[in-house]
Coordinates of C-alpha atoms in Angstrom, one line a residue:
M45 CA 105.8 290.5 -103.9
T46 CA 105.5 293.6 -106.0
E47 CA 102.3 295.9 -105.9
K48 CA 101.5 294.4 -109.5
D49 CA 101.7 290.8 -108.0
S50 CA 99.6 291.6 -104.9
T51 CA 96.8 293.4 -106.9
Y52 CA 96.8 290.3 -109.3
H53 CA 96.7 287.7 -106.4
S54 CA 94.0 289.7 -104.4
K55 CA 91.7 289.5 -107.6
Y56 CA 91.6 285.6 -107.5
M57 CA 91.7 285.4 -103.8
H58 CA 88.5 287.4 -103.6
R59 CA 86.9 284.9 -105.9
C60 CA 88.1 282.2 -103.6
F61 CA 86.2 284.1 -100.8
E62 CA 83.2 284.4 -102.9
L63 CA 83.1 280.8 -103.8
A64 CA 83.9 279.8 -100.1
K65 CA 81.0 281.7 -98.6
L66 CA 78.5 279.4 -100.9
G67 CA 79.3 276.8 -98.3
E68 CA 78.3 278.6 -95.2
S69 CA 75.8 276.7 -93.1
Y70 CA 76.8 273.4 -94.7
V71 CA 80.4 272.7 -93.8
A72 CA 80.7 273.0 -90.1
P73 CA 82.6 271.8 -88.3
N74 CA 85.0 272.2 -91.3
P75 CA 85.8 275.7 -92.5
M76 CA 84.5 277.4 -95.6
V77 CA 87.0 277.1 -98.4
G78 CA 87.1 278.3 -102.0
A79 CA 89.8 277.5 -104.7
V80 CA 90.3 278.6 -108.3
L81 CA 92.9 277.5 -110.9
V82 CA 94.4 280.3 -113.3
Y83 CA 96.2 280.0 -116.5
E84 CA 97.4 283.1 -118.1
D85 CA 95.1 285.3 -116.0
R86 CA 92.0 283.2 -116.9
I87 CA 90.1 281.0 -114.5
I88 CA 90.0 277.4 -116.0
G89 CA 88.4 275.9 -112.9
E90 CA 86.9 276.7 -109.6
G91 CA 85.3 275.0 -106.5
Y92 CA 84.6 275.3 -102.9
H93 CA 83.9 272.8 -99.8
E94 CA 80.2 272.2 -100.4
R95 CA 79.3 270.0 -97.4
Y96 CA 80.9 268.6 -94.4
G97 CA 82.3 265.0 -95.1
E98 CA 82.3 265.7 -98.9
A99 CA 85.0 266.7 -101.3
H100 CA 87.2 269.8 -100.4
A101 CA 87.6 272.9 -102.4
E102 CA 90.8 271.9 -104.3
V103 CA 89.1 268.6 -105.5
N104 CA 85.9 270.2 -106.8
C105 CA 88.3 272.8 -108.6
L106 CA 90.2 270.5 -110.4
N107 CA 87.1 268.3 -111.1
S108 CA 85.4 271.4 -112.7
L109 CA 87.9 271.6 -115.5
S110 CA 86.9 271.0 -119.1
A111 CA 88.5 268.2 -121.0
E112 CA 90.6 270.6 -123.2
N113 CA 91.8 272.5 -120.0
Q114 CA 93.2 269.4 -118.3
Q115 CA 96.7 269.7 -120.1
L116 CA 97.0 273.3 -118.6
I117 CA 97.1 272.2 -115.0
P118 CA 100.8 271.9 -114.7
L119 CA 101.2 275.3 -116.2
S120 CA 98.7 276.9 -114.0
T121 CA 98.5 278.6 -110.6
L122 CA 96.1 277.3 -107.8
Y123 CA 94.6 280.0 -105.3
V124 CA 93.0 278.7 -102.4
S125 CA 91.7 280.5 -99.2
L126 CA 93.0 278.0 -96.6
E127 CA 96.2 276.0 -96.6
P128 CA 95.6 272.6 -98.2
C129 CA 95.3 269.7 -95.8
A130 CA 98.0 267.2 -95.3
H131 CA 96.2 264.5 -93.4
F132 CA 93.7 261.7 -94.0
G133 CA 90.4 262.8 -92.7
K134 CA 87.1 262.2 -94.3
T135 CA 88.9 262.9 -97.6
P136 CA 92.5 262.3 -98.7
P137 CA 95.1 265.1 -98.4
C138 CA 94.7 267.9 -100.8
A139 CA 98.4 268.8 -100.6
D140 CA 99.0 265.3 -102.3
L141 CA 96.5 265.8 -105.0
I142 CA 98.2 269.2 -105.9
I143 CA 101.5 267.6 -106.1
Q144 CA 100.0 264.4 -108.2
H145 CA 98.6 266.9 -110.7
K146 CA 102.1 268.8 -110.9
I147 CA 100.7 272.2 -110.1
P148 CA 103.7 274.5 -110.0
K149 CA 102.5 277.4 -107.9
V150 CA 99.9 277.8 -104.9
V151 CA 98.7 281.0 -103.5
I152 CA 97.1 280.8 -99.9
S153 CA 95.4 283.4 -97.9
V154 CA 95.4 281.6 -94.3
Q155 CA 97.4 279.2 -92.7
D156 CA 95.2 276.2 -91.1
N157 CA 95.6 276.0 -87.4
F158 CA 94.1 272.7 -86.9
H159 CA 96.8 270.6 -85.2
E160 CA 96.7 268.0 -88.1
V161 CA 97.6 270.6 -90.7
N162 CA 99.1 273.9 -89.2
G163 CA 101.7 274.5 -91.8
K164 CA 102.3 270.8 -92.8
G165 CA 100.5 271.2 -96.1
I166 CA 102.8 274.2 -96.9
E167 CA 105.8 272.1 -95.9
R168 CA 104.8 269.3 -98.0
L169 CA 104.2 271.4 -101.2
R170 CA 107.6 273.1 -100.9
A171 CA 109.4 269.9 -100.3
N172 CA 107.9 268.7 -103.6
N173 CA 109.1 271.9 -105.3
V174 CA 105.7 273.7 -105.4
E175 CA 106.2 277.4 -105.1
V176 CA 103.9 278.7 -102.2
I177 CA 102.9 282.1 -101.5
T178 CA 101.1 282.8 -98.3
G179 CA 99.2 285.6 -96.5
V180 CA 97.2 287.1 -99.5
L181 CA 94.4 289.0 -98.0
E182 CA 95.0 287.3 -94.7
E183 CA 92.8 289.3 -92.3
E184 CA 90.0 289.1 -94.7
G185 CA 90.4 285.3 -95.0
K186 CA 90.7 285.0 -91.3
E187 CA 87.3 286.8 -90.8
L188 CA 85.8 284.4 -93.1
I189 CA 86.5 281.4 -91.0
K190 CA 86.9 282.9 -87.5
H191 CA 84.7 280.3 -85.9
F192 CA 86.8 277.7 -87.1
L193 CA 90.2 279.6 -86.2
F194 CA 88.9 280.4 -82.9
F195 CA 87.6 276.9 -82.1
H196 CA 90.9 275.3 -82.6
Q197 CA 93.0 277.9 -81.0
Y198 CA 91.1 278.5 -77.8
K199 CA 89.2 274.9 -77.5
R200 CA 85.9 276.3 -77.1
P201 CA 83.1 277.4 -79.6
Y202 CA 82.9 281.0 -81.2
V203 CA 80.0 282.5 -79.2
A204 CA 77.5 285.1 -80.7
L205 CA 74.7 286.6 -78.4
K206 CA 71.4 287.8 -80.1
F207 CA 68.5 289.7 -78.4
A208 CA 65.9 292.1 -79.3
Q209 CA 64.9 294.8 -77.0
T210 CA 62.5 297.9 -76.9
K211 CA 63.9 301.4 -77.0
D212 CA 63.6 301.6 -73.3
G213 CA 65.4 298.3 -72.7
Y214 CA 63.0 295.4 -72.3
L215 CA 63.0 292.0 -73.8
G216 CA 59.3 291.4 -73.4
I217 CA 56.7 290.6 -70.8
K218 CA 56.2 287.5 -68.8
E219 CA 53.2 285.4 -69.7
Q220 CA 52.5 287.5 -72.7
E221 CA 53.6 287.3 -76.3
V222 CA 55.3 290.5 -77.4
K223 CA 56.5 291.3 -80.9
I224 CA 59.5 293.4 -80.5
S225 CA 61.4 293.3 -83.9
N226 CA 60.1 293.7 -87.3
E227 CA 60.0 291.0 -90.3
V228 CA 63.1 292.4 -91.9
S229 CA 65.0 292.1 -88.6
K230 CA 63.5 288.4 -88.4
R231 CA 65.3 287.5 -91.6
Y232 CA 68.5 289.2 -90.3
V233 CA 68.2 286.7 -87.5
H234 CA 67.5 283.6 -89.4
Q235 CA 70.4 284.5 -91.7
L236 CA 72.7 284.6 -88.3
R237 CA 71.3 281.2 -87.5
A238 CA 72.3 279.9 -90.8
A239 CA 75.7 281.1 -90.2
H240 CA 76.3 279.2 -87.0
Q241 CA 76.5 275.6 -86.3
A242 CA 74.4 275.7 -83.3
I243 CA 71.6 277.8 -81.5
L244 CA 71.3 277.8 -77.7
V245 CA 68.5 278.6 -75.4
G246 CA 67.3 277.9 -72.0
K247 CA 64.6 275.7 -70.8
K248 CA 62.3 278.5 -69.8
T249 CA 62.3 280.0 -73.4
V250 CA 61.2 276.7 -74.8
L251 CA 58.4 276.3 -72.5
S252 CA 57.1 279.9 -72.7
D253 CA 57.5 280.2 -76.5
N254 CA 57.6 276.9 -78.2
P255 CA 60.2 277.9 -80.7
E256 CA 61.1 276.1 -83.8
L257 CA 64.7 277.5 -83.9
S258 CA 64.9 277.2 -87.6
V259 CA 66.0 279.3 -90.7
R260 CA 62.5 279.3 -92.3
H261 CA 63.1 282.9 -93.5
W262 CA 66.6 282.3 -95.1
K263 CA 68.4 279.8 -97.2
G264 CA 70.7 277.7 -95.3
K265 CA 70.9 274.5 -93.0
N266 CA 69.1 274.5 -89.6
P267 CA 71.4 274.8 -86.8
I268 CA 71.7 272.1 -84.2
R269 CA 69.4 273.1 -81.2
I270 CA 71.2 273.1 -77.9
I271 CA 68.5 273.2 -74.9
L272 CA 69.8 274.0 -71.3
G273 CA 67.7 271.4 -69.3
N274 CA 66.3 268.0 -69.5
A275 CA 64.2 266.7 -72.3
N276 CA 61.7 265.1 -69.8
D277 CA 60.8 268.6 -68.8
I278 CA 59.4 269.6 -72.3
P279 CA 56.1 268.3 -73.8
A280 CA 56.8 265.6 -76.6
D281 CA 54.7 267.7 -79.1
F282 CA 56.8 270.9 -78.9
N283 CA 58.7 272.1 -81.9
I284 CA 62.1 271.4 -80.8
F285 CA 61.4 267.6 -81.2
N286 CA 60.4 267.8 -84.9
N287 CA 62.9 266.6 -87.4
T288 CA 63.9 269.6 -89.1
A289 CA 67.1 269.8 -86.9
A290 CA 69.1 267.8 -84.3
T291 CA 68.2 268.9 -80.6
V292 CA 70.7 268.3 -78.0
F293 CA 69.9 268.8 -74.1
L294 CA 72.6 269.8 -71.7
S295 CA 72.0 269.3 -68.1
A296 CA 74.3 268.9 -65.1
E297 CA 74.7 265.9 -63.0
H298 CA 74.8 267.8 -59.9
K299 CA 71.8 270.2 -58.9
Q300 CA 73.3 273.3 -59.6
P301 CA 72.9 274.8 -63.2
L302 CA 75.8 274.2 -65.6
S303 CA 78.3 277.0 -65.8
V304 CA 79.0 278.8 -69.0
S305 CA 82.5 277.3 -69.1
E306 CA 80.9 273.7 -68.6
I307 CA 78.4 274.5 -71.3
L308 CA 81.1 275.5 -73.8
S309 CA 83.3 272.6 -72.7
Q310 CA 80.5 270.1 -73.6
L311 CA 79.8 271.7 -76.8
Y312 CA 83.6 271.8 -77.7
H313 CA 83.8 267.9 -77.0
K314 CA 80.5 267.7 -79.4
N315 CA 82.9 269.4 -82.1
I316 CA 80.5 272.5 -82.4
I317 CA 82.7 275.3 -83.5
S318 CA 80.0 278.1 -83.2
V319 CA 76.8 278.8 -81.2
L320 CA 74.3 281.4 -81.4
V321 CA 72.9 282.3 -78.0
E322 CA 69.3 283.5 -78.1
G323 CA 68.0 283.5 -74.7
G324 CA 66.2 283.9 -72.5
A325 CA 67.2 286.8 -70.4
D326 CA 69.0 284.7 -67.5
V327 CA 70.9 282.7 -70.1
L328 CA 72.2 285.8 -71.9
Q329 CA 73.1 287.4 -68.5
Q330 CA 75.1 284.4 -67.6
F331 CA 77.2 284.6 -70.7
I332 CA 77.7 288.3 -70.4
E333 CA 78.8 288.0 -66.9
S334 CA 81.2 285.2 -67.6
N335 CA 82.8 287.3 -70.4
L336 CA 82.7 284.1 -72.5
W337 CA 81.2 285.5 -75.6
N338 CA 82.8 287.0 -78.9
E339 CA 80.2 289.2 -80.5
A340 CA 76.7 290.3 -79.9
H341 CA 73.9 291.4 -82.1
V342 CA 71.5 293.7 -80.4
I343 CA 68.3 294.7 -82.2
T344 CA 66.5 297.6 -80.7
S345 CA 63.1 298.8 -81.5
S346 CA 61.6 302.2 -81.9
D347 CA 58.8 301.4 -79.5
D348 CA 58.6 301.5 -75.7
I349 CA 57.5 298.3 -74.0
S350 CA 54.3 300.2 -72.9
R351 CA 53.1 300.8 -76.4
L352 CA 53.5 296.9 -77.1
S353 CA 51.5 295.8 -74.0
T354 CA 47.9 295.2 -74.2
V355 CA 47.3 295.8 -70.5
D356 CA 49.3 297.6 -67.6
C357 CA 51.6 295.0 -66.4
Q358 CA 54.9 296.7 -65.5
P359 CA 55.9 294.2 -62.7
N360 CA 56.2 291.6 -65.5
Y361 CA 58.4 293.6 -67.7
I362 CA 61.6 291.6 -68.6
K363 CA 64.5 293.6 -68.4
A364 CA 67.1 293.3 -71.2
P365 CA 70.8 292.5 -70.2
E366 CA 73.3 295.2 -70.0
I367 CA 76.3 294.4 -72.3
H368 CA 79.3 296.6 -73.3
G369 CA 81.7 296.2 -76.3
D370 CA 83.0 297.8 -79.1
I371 CA 80.3 298.6 -81.7
T372 CA 81.7 297.5 -85.1
K373 CA 78.6 297.9 -87.1
T374 CA 75.3 299.6 -87.0
I375 CA 72.4 298.5 -89.4
L376 CA 69.1 300.3 -89.8
L377 CA 66.2 297.7 -90.8
E378 CA 63.0 299.7 -91.0
N379 CA 62.3 301.0 -87.6
D380 CA 64.8 298.7 -85.8
T381 CA 68.5 299.5 -85.3
I382 CA 70.9 296.6 -85.0
Q383 CA 74.3 297.1 -83.5
L384 CA 77.1 294.4 -83.7
L385 CA 79.3 294.5 -80.7
K386 CA 82.7 292.8 -80.2
N387 CA 83.9 291.6 -76.9
T388 CA 87.0 293.8 -75.9
H389 CA 87.4 292.6 -72.2
D390 CA 89.0 289.0 -72.9
L391 CA 92.3 289.3 -74.7
S392 CA 91.8 285.8 -76.0
F393 CA 89.3 287.2 -78.4
T394 CA 91.4 289.8 -80.3

């Protein structure tokens, strides 16, 4: 592929990525996918996977064409951010749709690693004389659907940790409501929630905070609420029982608490591809010590814990967990600093 071709293909693949992101929060456990149909350097159709169980990006792209552009389909190139599927799932195979419409050329960013596809879509297209180009902006394409790719490669959900701490390293104060992060950071957290299929907290966090665990301050679908513990231990009028999102309780049959491996195994079998772990301190520590996490979002306030406390109650200060990883991004949101860390200790995460 020449440099000119690469620049040309990159332009339209970037548009695929923009479209794909519109499905964030709505398509899991499927991946976000975008598609554009191009005729002589002009987009004549575009679409994305909008919601789980509904039409794929390629279908929506072809359905978007005007009547006068229908005749151009066999003369056009289809760009798609992920390999077209080759199996019957919730919808028919997109590879067959491309062949039926006699599209002569398909440009793909990422090969699908789901076992039902994994190169089969590309093979089927090429077997039917469709020219296929792969690997365009591949790393960017993989980053877009890292939850999906990780889930299918390692048979466990992609795990993101999130916590807010004071400048001197505390999460809060026992039996006292303390506001550590600011309102802008709260919107950041709700954006994070919208980007993950599920959110996980321990029973103690539910009992002490009565959280809703929703995306009230961001646009998106509320994540599935995963609670470590038994439903019978939570008062029936608590927010986690409202109808804004599904709530799943995970508890062990044996007396010992579930290990992190057992938690992730249960979530894998529930087809949950990504989980945001928000607390409390003990749960976060378990994930950190198990080394079964991919990334962490650590929000640090400019205040010390003593400035946030109404009374001197140092014995009740809750220490933030210690976490180590590569800092890949630092964001300043008013008086809060957010660091995004990547786990570098488990080779399976690279």
